[in-house]
Tab-separated table of C-alpha atoms and ligand atoms in Angstrom:
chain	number	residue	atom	x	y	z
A	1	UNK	CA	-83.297	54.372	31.341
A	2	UNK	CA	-85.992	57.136	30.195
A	3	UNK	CA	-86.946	56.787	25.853
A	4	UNK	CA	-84.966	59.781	24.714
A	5	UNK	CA	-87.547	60.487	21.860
A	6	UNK	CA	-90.501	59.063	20.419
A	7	UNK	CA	-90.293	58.011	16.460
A	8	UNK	CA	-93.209	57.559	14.327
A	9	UNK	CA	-92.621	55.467	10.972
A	10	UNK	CA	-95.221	54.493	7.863
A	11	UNK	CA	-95.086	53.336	4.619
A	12	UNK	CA	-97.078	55.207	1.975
A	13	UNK	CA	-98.108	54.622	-1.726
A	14	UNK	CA	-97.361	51.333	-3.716
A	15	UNK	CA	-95.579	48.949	-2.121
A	16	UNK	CA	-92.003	47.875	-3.563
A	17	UNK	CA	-89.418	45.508	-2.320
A	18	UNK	CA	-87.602	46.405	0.185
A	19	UNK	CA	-89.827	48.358	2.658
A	20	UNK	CA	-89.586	45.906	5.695
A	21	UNK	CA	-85.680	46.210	5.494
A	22	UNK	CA	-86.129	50.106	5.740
A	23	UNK	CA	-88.569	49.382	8.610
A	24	UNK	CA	-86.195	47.198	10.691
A	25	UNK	CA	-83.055	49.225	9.612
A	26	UNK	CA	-84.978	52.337	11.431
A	27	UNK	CA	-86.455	51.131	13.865
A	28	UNK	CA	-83.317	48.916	15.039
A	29	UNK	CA	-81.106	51.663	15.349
A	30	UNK	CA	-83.196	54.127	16.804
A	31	UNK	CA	-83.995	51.862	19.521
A	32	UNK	CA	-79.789	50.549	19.735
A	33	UNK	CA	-77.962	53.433	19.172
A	34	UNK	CA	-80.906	56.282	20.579
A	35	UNK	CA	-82.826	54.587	22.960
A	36	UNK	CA	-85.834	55.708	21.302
A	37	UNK	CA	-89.299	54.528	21.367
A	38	UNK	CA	-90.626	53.376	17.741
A	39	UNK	CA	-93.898	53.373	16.819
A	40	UNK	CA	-96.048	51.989	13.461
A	41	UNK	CA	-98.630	53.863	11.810
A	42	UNK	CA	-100.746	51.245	9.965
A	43	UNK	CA	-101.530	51.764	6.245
A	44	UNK	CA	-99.816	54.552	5.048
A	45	UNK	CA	-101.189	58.162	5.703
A	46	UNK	CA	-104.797	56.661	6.761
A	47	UNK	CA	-102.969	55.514	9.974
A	48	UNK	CA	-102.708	59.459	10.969
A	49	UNK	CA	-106.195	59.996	9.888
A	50	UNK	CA	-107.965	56.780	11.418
A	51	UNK	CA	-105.513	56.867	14.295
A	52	UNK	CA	-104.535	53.209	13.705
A	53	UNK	CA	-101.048	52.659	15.474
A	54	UNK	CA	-98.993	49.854	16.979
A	55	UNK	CA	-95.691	49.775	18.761
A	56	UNK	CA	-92.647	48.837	16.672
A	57	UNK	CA	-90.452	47.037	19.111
A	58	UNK	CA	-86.960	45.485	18.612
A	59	UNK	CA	-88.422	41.847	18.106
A	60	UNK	CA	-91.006	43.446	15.776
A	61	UNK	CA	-88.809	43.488	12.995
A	62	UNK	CA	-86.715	41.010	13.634
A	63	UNK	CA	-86.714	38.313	11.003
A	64	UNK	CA	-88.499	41.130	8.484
A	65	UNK	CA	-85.591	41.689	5.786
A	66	UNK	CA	-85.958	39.585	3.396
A	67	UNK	CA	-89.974	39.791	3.452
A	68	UNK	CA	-91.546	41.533	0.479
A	69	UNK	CA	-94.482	44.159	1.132
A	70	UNK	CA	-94.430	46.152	4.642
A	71	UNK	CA	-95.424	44.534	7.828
A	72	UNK	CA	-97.169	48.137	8.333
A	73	UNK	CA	-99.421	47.946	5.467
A	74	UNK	CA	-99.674	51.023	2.729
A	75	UNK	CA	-102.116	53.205	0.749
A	76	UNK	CA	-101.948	54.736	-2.232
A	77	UNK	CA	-104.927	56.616	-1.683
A	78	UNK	CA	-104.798	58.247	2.081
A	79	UNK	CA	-103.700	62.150	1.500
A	80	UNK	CA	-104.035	64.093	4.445
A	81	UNK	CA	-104.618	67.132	2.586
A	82	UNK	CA	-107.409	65.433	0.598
A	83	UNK	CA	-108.864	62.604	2.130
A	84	UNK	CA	-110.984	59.958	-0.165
A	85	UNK	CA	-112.997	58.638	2.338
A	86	UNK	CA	-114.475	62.184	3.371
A	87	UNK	CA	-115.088	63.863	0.188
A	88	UNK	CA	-111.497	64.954	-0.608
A	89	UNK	CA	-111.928	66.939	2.720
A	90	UNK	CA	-108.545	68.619	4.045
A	91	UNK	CA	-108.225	66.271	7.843
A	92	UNK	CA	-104.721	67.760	7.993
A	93	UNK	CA	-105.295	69.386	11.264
A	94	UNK	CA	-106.444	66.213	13.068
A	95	UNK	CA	-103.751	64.233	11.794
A	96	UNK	CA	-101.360	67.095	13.337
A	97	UNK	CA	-103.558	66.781	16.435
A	98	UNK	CA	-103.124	63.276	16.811
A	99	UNK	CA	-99.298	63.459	15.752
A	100	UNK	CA	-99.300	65.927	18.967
A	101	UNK	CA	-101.374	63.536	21.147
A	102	UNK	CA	-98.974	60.495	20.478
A	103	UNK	CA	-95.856	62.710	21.713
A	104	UNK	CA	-94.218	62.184	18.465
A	105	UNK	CA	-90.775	63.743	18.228
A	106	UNK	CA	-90.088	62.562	14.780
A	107	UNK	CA	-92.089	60.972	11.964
A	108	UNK	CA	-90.263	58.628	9.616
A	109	UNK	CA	-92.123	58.279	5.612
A	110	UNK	CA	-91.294	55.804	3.279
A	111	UNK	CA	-92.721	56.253	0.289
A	112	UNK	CA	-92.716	57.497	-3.540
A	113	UNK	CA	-92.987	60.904	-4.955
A	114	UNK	CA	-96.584	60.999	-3.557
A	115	UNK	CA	-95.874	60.742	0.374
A	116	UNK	CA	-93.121	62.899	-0.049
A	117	UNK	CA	-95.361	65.290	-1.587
A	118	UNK	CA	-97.265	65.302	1.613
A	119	UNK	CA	-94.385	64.782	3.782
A	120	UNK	CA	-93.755	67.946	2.354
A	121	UNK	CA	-96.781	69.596	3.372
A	122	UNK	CA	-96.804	68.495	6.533
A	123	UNK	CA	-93.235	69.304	7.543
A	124	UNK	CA	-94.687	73.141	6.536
A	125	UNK	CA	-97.210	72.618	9.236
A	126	UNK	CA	-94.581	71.640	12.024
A	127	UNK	CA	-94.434	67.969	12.079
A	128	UNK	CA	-90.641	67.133	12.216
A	129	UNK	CA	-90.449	64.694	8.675
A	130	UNK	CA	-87.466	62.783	7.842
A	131	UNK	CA	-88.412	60.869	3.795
A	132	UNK	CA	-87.028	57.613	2.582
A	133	UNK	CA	-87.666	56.880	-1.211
A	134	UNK	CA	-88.980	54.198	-2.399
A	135	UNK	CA	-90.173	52.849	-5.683
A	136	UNK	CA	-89.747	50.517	-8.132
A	137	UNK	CA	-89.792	53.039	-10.553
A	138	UNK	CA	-86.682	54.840	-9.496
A	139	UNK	CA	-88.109	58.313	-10.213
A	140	UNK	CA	-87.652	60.473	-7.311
A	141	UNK	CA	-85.855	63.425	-8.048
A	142	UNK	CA	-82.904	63.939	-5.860
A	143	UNK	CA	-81.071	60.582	-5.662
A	144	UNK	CA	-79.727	58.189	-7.930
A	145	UNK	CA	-81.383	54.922	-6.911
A	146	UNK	CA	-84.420	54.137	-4.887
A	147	UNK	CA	-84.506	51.118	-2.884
A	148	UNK	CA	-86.721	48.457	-4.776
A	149	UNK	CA	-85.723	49.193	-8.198
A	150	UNK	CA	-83.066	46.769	-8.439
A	151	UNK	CA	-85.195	44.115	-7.349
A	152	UNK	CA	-87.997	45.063	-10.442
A	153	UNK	CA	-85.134	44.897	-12.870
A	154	UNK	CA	-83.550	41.469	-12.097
A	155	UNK	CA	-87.709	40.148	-11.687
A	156	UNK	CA	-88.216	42.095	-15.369
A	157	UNK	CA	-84.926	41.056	-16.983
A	158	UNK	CA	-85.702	36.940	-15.609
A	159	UNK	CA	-88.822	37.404	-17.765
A	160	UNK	CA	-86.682	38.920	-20.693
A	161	UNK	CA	-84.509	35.565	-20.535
A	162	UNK	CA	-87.522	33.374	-20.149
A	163	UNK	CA	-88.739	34.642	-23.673
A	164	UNK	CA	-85.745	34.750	-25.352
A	165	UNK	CA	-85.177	30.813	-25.173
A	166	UNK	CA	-89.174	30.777	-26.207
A	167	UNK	CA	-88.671	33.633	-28.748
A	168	UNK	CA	-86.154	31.538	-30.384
A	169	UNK	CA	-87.944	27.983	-30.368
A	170	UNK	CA	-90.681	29.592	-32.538
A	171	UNK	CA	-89.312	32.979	-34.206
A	172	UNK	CA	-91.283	35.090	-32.940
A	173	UNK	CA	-91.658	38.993	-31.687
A	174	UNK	CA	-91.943	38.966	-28.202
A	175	UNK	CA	-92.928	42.139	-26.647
A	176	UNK	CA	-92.686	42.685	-22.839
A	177	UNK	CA	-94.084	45.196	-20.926
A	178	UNK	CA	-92.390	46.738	-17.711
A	179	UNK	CA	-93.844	49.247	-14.883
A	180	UNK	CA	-92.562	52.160	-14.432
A	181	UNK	CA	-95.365	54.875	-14.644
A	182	UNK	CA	-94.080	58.515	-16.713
A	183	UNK	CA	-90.163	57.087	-16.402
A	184	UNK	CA	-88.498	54.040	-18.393
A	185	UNK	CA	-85.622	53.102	-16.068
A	186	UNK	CA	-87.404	49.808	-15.594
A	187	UNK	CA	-87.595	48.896	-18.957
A	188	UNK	CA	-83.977	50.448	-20.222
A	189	UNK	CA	-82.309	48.673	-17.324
A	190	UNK	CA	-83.812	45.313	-17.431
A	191	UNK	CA	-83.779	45.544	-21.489
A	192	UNK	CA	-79.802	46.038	-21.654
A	193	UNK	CA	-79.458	43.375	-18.968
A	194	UNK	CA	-81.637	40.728	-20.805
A	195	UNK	CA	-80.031	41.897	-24.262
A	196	UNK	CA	-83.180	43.495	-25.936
A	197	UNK	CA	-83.136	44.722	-29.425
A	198	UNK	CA	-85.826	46.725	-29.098
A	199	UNK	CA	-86.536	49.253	-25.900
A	200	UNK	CA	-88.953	51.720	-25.433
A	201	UNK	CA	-89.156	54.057	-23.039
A	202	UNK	CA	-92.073	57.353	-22.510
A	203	UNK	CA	-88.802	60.207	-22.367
A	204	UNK	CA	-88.286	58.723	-26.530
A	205	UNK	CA	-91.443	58.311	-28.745
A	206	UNK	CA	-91.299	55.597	-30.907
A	207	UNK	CA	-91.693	54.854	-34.342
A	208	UNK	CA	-93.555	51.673	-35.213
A	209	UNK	CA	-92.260	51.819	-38.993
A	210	UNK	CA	-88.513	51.959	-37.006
A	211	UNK	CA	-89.914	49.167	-34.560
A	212	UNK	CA	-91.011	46.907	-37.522
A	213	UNK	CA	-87.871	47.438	-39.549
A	214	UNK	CA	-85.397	46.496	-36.225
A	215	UNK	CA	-87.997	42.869	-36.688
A	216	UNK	CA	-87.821	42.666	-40.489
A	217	UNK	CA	-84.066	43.140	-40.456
A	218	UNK	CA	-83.639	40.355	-37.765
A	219	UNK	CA	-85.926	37.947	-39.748
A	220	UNK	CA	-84.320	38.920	-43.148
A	221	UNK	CA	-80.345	38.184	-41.246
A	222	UNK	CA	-81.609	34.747	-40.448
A	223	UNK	CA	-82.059	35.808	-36.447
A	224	UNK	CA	-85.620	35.078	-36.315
A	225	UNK	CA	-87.189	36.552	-32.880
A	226	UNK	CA	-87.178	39.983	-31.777
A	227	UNK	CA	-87.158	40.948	-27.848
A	228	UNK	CA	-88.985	44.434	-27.278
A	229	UNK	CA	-89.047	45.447	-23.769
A	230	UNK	CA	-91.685	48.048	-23.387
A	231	UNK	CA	-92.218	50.563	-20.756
A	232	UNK	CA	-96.160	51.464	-19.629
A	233	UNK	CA	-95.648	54.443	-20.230
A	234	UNK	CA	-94.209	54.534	-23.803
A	235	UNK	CA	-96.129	55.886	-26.586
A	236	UNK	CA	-96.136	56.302	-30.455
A	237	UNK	CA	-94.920	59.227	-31.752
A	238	UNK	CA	-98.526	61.639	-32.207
A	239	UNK	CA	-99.854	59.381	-29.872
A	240	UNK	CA	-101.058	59.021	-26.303
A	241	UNK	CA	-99.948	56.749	-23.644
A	242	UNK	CA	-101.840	53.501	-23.595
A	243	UNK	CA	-103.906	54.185	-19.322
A	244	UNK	CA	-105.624	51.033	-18.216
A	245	UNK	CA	-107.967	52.661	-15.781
A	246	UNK	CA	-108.546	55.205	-13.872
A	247	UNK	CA	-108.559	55.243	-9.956
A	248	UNK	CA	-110.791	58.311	-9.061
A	249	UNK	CA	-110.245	58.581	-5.690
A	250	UNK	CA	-106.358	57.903	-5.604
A	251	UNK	CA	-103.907	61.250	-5.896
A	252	UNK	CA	-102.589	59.868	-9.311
A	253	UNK	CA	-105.852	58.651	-10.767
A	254	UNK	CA	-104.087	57.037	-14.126
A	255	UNK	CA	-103.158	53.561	-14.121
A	256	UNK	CA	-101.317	52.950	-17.177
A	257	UNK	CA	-101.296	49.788	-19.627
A	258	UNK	CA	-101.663	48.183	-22.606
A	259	UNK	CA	-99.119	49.381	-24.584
A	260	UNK	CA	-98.155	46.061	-25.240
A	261	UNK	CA	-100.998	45.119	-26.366
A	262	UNK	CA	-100.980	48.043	-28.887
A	263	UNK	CA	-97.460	47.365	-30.014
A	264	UNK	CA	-98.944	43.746	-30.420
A	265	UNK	CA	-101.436	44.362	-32.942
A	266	UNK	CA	-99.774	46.757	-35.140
A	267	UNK	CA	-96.584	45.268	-34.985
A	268	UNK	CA	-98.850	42.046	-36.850
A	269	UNK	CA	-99.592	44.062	-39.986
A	270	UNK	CA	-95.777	44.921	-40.392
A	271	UNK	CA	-93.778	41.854	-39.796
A	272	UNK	CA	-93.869	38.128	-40.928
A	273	UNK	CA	-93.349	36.564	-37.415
A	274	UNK	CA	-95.924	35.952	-34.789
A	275	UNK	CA	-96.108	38.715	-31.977
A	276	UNK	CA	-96.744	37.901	-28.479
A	277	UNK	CA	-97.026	40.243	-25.739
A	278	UNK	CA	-96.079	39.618	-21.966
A	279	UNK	CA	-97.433	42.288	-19.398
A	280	UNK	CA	-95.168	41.986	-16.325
A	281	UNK	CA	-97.556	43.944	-14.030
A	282	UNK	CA	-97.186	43.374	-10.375
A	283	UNK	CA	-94.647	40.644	-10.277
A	284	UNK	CA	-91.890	43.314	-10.515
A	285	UNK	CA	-93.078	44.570	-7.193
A	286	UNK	CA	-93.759	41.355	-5.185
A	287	UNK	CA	-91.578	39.409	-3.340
A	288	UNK	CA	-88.487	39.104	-1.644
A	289	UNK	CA	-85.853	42.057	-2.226
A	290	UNK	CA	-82.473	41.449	-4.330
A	291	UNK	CA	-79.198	41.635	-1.718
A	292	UNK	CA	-78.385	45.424	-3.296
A	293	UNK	CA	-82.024	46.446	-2.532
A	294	UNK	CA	-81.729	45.011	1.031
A	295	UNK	CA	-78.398	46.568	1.507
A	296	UNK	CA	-79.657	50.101	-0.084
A	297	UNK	CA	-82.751	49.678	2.476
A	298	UNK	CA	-80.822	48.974	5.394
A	299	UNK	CA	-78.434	51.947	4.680
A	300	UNK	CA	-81.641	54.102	4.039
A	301	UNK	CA	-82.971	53.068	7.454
A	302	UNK	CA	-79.843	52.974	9.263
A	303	UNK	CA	-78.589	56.997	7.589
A	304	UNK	CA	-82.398	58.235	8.372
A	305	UNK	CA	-82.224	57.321	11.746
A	306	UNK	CA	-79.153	59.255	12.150
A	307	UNK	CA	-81.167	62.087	10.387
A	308	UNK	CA	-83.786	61.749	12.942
A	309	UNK	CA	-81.431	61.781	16.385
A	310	UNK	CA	-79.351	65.211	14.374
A	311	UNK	CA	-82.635	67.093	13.888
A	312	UNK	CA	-82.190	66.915	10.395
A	313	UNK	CA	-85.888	67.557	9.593
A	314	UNK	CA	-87.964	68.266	5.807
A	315	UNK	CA	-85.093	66.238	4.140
A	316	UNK	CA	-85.116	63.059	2.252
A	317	UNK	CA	-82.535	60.918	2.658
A	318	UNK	CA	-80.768	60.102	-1.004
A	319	UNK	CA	-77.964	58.454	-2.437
A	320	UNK	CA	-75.834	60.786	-4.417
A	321	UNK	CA	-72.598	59.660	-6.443
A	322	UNK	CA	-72.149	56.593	-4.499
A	323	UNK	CA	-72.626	58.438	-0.913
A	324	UNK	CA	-75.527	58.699	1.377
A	325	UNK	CA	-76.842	62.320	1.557
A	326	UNK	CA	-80.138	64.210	2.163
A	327	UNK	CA	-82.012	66.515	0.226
A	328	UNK	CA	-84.974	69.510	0.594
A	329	UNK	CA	-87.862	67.505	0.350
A	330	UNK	CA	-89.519	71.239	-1.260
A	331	UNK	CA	-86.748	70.023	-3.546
A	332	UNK	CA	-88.489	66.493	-4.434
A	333	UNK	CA	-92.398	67.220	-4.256
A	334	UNK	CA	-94.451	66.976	-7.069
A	335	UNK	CA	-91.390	66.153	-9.247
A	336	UNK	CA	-90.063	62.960	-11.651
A	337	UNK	CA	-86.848	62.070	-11.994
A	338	UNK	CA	-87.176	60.552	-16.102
A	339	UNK	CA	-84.644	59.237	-17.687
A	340	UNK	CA	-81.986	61.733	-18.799
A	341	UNK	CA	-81.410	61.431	-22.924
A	342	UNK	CA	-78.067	61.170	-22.347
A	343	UNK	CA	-77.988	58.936	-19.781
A	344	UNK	CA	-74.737	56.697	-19.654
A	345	UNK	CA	-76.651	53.179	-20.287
A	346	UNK	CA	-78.904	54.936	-23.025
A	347	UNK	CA	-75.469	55.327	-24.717
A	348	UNK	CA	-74.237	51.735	-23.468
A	349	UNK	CA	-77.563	50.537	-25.336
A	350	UNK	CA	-76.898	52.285	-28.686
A	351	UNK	CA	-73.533	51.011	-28.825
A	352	UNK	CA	-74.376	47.703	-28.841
A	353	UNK	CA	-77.029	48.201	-31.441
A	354	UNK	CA	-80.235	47.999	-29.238
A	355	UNK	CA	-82.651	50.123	-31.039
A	356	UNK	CA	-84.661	52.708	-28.854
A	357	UNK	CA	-87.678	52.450	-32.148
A	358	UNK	CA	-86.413	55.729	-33.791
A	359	UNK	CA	-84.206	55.563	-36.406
A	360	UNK	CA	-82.264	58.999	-36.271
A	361	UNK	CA	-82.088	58.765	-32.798
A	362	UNK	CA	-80.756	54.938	-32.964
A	363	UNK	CA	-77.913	56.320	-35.717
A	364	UNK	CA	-77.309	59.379	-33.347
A	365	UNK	CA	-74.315	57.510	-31.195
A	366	UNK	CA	-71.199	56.629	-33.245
A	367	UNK	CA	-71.033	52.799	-32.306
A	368	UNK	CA	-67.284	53.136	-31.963
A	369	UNK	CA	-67.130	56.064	-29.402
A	370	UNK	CA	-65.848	54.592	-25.913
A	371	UNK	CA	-69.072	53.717	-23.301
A	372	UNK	CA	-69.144	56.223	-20.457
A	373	UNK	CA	-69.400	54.422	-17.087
A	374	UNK	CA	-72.914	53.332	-16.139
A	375	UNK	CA	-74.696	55.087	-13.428
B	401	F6P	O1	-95.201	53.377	-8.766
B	401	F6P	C1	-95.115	51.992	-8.739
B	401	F6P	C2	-96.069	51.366	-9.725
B	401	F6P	O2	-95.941	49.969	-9.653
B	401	F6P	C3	-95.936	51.863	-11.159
B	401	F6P	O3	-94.854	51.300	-11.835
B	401	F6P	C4	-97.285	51.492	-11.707
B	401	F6P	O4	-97.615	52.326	-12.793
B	401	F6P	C5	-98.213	51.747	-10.541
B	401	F6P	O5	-97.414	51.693	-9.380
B	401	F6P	C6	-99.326	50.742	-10.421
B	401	F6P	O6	-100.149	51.130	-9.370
B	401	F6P	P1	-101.257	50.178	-8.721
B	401	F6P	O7	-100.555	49.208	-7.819
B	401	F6P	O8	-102.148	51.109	-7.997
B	401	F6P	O9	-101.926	49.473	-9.858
């Protein structure tokens, strides 16, 4: 039986949890229920541009869903449209050359708001994109969870547990840090789930007065430890967020961290307890995915597939409401899905008296008022 169509598939930017199962869930049903021939661009974009491809066959990805990272490889530093590794130059017209030399009908992109940025670009040059988002960070505009997410927030809210029984023992603060780059899902999710008092997110800028009274308050009621969960990107109110280092040649040169550390030391001139800071880092993004992840990959790969045999190009696919959709990926690019002020668990936080480090904004919810359902 003749391949009715050739399928190319990469994942680009950071890696997150989850990626493999979109991988197999793609490439197994193009190749069951379309016949089609898969193939795997290594490492992201820079596959395209050093022309560094591999079949994906059936028994490829078998055995690859629970597996954390891709099997393809990834970069977060490969942009067509600017290359690193030639100056920033603009290669995009070989790597639509060589998408014409390999006969590809289709090209599938996993990745963040970064490789659907491109995606973007590309699919305005001709090249027939279908987008899957991913990241831990769960900021791409346009659907309601990206695949990986979940799996950061149970890794991040394990951690919170950990240092509560610790917390306890000795009375102290403990602060903990979460990824989650300009958005604080991470950190709001995993801090309701692991009961902290304090969370701090970059869309609310804290008060470290607010901050050390939540920790006075607690050590004056006899409940001697404070959890604050932290998000990277969170910063004082007149203040900056805390960036780590910069990666010049990467789209998004800012790496941020060290907030923690910053909540650390002034938090030590304000309260009587000990303060200890944990940075999470890259543990949130390693290992094997959580069931909801694998089964929000899988339904990812399986719906973009679909996408692929319908024609349905320059879309993302997206979960909307509880349904699979797809959306304009013009409507995604270059944009960040934060976290909305009046977001259901924001309220669901407040009402059980977490404090978000601002006092007026903490006293804004009537504790009382029924909790809306949580996204
Ligand atoms: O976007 C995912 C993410 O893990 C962010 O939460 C974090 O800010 C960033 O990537 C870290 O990037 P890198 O792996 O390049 O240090």
């Amino acid at each position: 039986m003749p391949k009715a169509f050739r399928v190319g598939v990469l994942t680009g930017g950071g890696d997150a949890p989850g990626l493999n199962a979109v991988i197999r869930a793609v490439t197994k049903s193009l190749i069951l229920q379309h016949n089609a021939e898969v193939v795997g661009i290594e490492d992201g974009f820079q596959g395209l541009i050093e022309q560094d491809v591999r079949p994906l066959t059936y028994r490829d990805v078998s055995g690859i869903l629970t597996r954390g990272g891709t099997i393809l490889g990834t970069s977060n530093k490969a942009n067509p449209f600017s290359y690193h590794r030639r100056g920033g130059a603009d290669v995009s017209a070989e790597v639509l050359h060589f998408i014409h030399d390999l006969g590809l009908d289709a090209l599938v992109v996993i990745g963040g708001d970064g490789s659907m940025s491109i995606s973007h670009g590309l699919y305005e040059r001709g090249v027939p994109i279908v987008g899957v988002p991913k990241t831990i960070d769960n900021d791409i505009v346009g659907t309601d969870r990206t695949f990986g997410f979940d799996t950061a927030v149970s890794i991040a809210t394990e951690a919170i547990d950990r240092l509560h029984t610790t917390a306890q023992s000795h009375n102290r603060v403990m602060i903990v840090e979460t990824m989650g780059r300009y958005a604080g899902w991470i950190a709001l999710y995993a801090g309701v789930a692991g009961g902290a008092d304090v969370i701090l997110i970059p869309e609310i800028d804290f008060d470290l007065e607010a901050i050390a009274r939540v920790c006075r308050e607690r050590e004056d009621g006899g409940q001697r430890f404070t959890i604050v969960a932290v998000a990277e990107g969170a910063r004082p109110q007149g203040g900056e967020m805390v960036v780590a280092k910069r990666v010049e040649d990467s789209p998004d040169p800012i790496r941020l961290g060290g907030i923690g550390r910053f909540l650390e030391a002034e938090l030590r001139t304000r309260v009587q307890s000990e303060v200890r800071t944990t940075i999470l880092g890259h543990m949130q993004r390693g290992g094997t995915p959580t069931a909801y992840d694998r089964n929000l990959a899988t339904c990812f790969g399986a719906y973009a597939a679909a996408m692929v045999a319908g024609g349905q190009f320059g879309r993302m696919v997206a979960l909307q409401d509880g349904h699979f959709t797809s959306v304009d990926l013009a409507s995604v690019a270059n944009r960040t899905r934060t976290v909305p002020l009046d977001a259901p668990m924001v309220a669901t936080a407040l009402a059980v008296g977490t404090s978000f480090g601002v006092s007026d904004f903490d006293r804004r919810l009537n504790p009382t008022a029924p909790v809306p359902g949580v996204v």
